[in-house]
C-alpha positions as a printed Julia matrix, in Angstrom:
191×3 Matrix{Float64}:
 -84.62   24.72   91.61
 -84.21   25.22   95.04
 -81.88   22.29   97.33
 -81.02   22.5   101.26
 -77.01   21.59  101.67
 -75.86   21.42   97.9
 -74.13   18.48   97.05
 -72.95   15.93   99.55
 -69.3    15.8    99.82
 -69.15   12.4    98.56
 -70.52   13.99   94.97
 -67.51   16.11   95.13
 -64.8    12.84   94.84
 -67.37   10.26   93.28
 -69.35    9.64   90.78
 -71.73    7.62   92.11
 -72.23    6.18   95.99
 -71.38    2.52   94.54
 -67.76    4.42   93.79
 -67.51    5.77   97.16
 -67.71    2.82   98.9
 -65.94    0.45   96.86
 -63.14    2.85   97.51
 -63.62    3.42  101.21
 -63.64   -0.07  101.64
 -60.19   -0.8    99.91
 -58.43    1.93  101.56
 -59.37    0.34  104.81
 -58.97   -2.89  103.89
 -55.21   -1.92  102.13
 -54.41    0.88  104.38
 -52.29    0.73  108.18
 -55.7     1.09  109.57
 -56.53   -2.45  108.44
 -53.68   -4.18  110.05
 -55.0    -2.35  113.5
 -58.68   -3.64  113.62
 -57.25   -6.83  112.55
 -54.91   -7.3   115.17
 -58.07   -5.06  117.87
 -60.33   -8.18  116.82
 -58.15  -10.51  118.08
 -59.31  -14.7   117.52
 -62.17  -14.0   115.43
 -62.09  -15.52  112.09
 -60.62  -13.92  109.05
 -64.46  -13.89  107.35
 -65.17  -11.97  110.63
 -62.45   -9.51  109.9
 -63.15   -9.4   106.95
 -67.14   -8.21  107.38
 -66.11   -5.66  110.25
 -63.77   -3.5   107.62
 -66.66   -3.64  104.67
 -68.75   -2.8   107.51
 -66.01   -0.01  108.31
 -65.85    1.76  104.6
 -69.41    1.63  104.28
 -69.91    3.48  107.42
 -67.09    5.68  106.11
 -68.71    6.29  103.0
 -71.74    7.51  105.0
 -70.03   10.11  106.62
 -69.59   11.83  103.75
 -72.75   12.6   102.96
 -73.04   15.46  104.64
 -73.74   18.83  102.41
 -71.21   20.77  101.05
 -72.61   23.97  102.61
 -73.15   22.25  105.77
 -69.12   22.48  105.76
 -69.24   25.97  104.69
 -71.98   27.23  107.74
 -69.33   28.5   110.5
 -67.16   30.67  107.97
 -69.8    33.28  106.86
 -70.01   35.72  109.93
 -66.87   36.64  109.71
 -67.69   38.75  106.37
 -68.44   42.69  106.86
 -71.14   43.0   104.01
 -73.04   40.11  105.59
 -72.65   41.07  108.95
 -74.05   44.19  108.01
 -77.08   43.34  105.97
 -77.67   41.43  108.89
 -78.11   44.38  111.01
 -80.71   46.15  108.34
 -82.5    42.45  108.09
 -82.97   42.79  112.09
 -84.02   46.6   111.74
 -86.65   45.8   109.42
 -88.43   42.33  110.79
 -89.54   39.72  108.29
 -87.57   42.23  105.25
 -84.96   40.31  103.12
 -81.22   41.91  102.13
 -79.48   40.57   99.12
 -75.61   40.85   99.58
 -73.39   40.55   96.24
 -70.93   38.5    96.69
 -68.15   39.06   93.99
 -65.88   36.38   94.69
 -65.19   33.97   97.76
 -62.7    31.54   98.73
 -63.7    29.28  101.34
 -61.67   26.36  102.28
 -63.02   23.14  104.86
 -60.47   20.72  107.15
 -62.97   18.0   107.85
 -62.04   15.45  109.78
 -64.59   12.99  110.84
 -63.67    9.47  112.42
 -64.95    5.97  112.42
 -64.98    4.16  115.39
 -64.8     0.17  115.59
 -65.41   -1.8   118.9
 -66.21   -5.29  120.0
 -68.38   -5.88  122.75
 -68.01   -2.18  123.77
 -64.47   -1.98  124.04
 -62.76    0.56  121.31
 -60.44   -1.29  119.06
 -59.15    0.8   116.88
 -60.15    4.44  115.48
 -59.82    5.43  111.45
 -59.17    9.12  110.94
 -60.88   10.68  107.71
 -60.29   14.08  106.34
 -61.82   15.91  103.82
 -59.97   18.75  102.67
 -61.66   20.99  100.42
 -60.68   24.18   99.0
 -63.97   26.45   97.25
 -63.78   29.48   94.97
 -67.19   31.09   94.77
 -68.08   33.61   92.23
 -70.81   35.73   91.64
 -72.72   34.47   94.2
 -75.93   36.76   96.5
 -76.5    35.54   99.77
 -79.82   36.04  100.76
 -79.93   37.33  104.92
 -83.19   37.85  106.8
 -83.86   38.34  110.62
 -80.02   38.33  111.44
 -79.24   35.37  109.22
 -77.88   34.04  106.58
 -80.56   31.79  105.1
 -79.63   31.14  101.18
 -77.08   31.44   98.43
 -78.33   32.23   95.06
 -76.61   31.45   91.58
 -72.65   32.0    90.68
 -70.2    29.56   90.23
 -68.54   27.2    92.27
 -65.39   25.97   91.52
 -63.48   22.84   94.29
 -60.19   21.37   94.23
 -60.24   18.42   96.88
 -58.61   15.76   98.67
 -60.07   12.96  100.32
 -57.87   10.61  102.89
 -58.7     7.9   104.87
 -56.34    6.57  108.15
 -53.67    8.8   106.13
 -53.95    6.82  102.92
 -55.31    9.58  100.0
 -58.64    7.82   98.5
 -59.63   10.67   96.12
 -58.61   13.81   94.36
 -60.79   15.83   92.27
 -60.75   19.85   90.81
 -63.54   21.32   88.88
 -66.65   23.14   88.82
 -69.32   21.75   91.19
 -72.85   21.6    89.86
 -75.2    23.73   92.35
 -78.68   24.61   92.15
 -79.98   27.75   91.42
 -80.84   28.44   95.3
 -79.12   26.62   98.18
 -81.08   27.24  101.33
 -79.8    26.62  104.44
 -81.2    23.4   106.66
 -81.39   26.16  109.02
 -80.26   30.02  109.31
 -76.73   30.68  110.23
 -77.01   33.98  112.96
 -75.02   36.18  111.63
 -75.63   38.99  114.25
């Protein structure tokens, strides 16, 4: 099986999308964050209000689909076996290294934002962050041309937290179920 970008982050806290955003949408509707669109929107009715932080979790929840090694891109060059099979990969054009990765620990500070304005003034801004903390074992990255371009097998294990305008929404530890090859949307240039 081969996948581009793993699973998306939301997979990590939820089990399904339905979960996601029924949770997004009560931590922005509960949260501090609520009180400060309300008050942003001003006169407009509560049913109003109402539909603009739905409208707020769901676009919250769609954040998080981004891939899991989409998070992980910027943190490989700094890795001397990679960086190195990434000078043999540009010595020998079109020629494929395979780098054995024992074990890895990789950690991620996302923090995205949702935005919420009326009639194109900003009224109020809700702060996400996806903190996510990866042990990798056994993995083999897979570098051609000066890039690293897939990740094959090993074990991933994640312990995560997921907040929203400060208020935690999620927690979750365990192993995370990745296919057999991840590879990359595109290379990461490791040279």
């Amino acid at each position: 099986m081969t996948e581009t970008g793993g699973p998306s982050v939301r997979a990590l806290f939820f089990d399904s999308p339905g979960d996601a955003v029924a949770a997004m949408t009560k931590a922005v509707r509960s949260g501090a964050a609520a009180g400060e669109i309300r008050d942003g929107l001003g006169r407009m009715p509560a049913a109003g209000k109402d539909a603009v932080l739905a409208e707020v979790g769901k676009v919250a929840d769609g954040i998080l689909e981004m891939g899991v090694t989409d998070l992980l891109d910027e943190g490989w060059n700094r890795y001397t076996a990679l960086t190195d099979a990434a000078a043999k990969s540009l010595a020998n054009p079109g020629g494929r290294e395979l780098v054995e990765m024992a074990s890895h620990t990789a950690s991620v500070d996302y923090r995205p934002a949702v935005e919420v304005h009326l009639a194109d003034l900003p009224v109020a801004t809700v702060g996400m962050r996806a903190l996510l903390e990866f042990q990798l074992r056994g993995l083999v990255a897979v570098v051609a041309d000066g890039a690293l371009t897939a990740l094959r097998a090993g074990t991933w294990e994640c312990a995560g937290t997921l907040e929203l305008a400060g208020q935690q929404v999620a927690r979750r530890e365990g192993a995370v179920d990745m296919p057999a090859e991840i590879r990359f949307s595109r290379p990461i240039p490791l040279r």
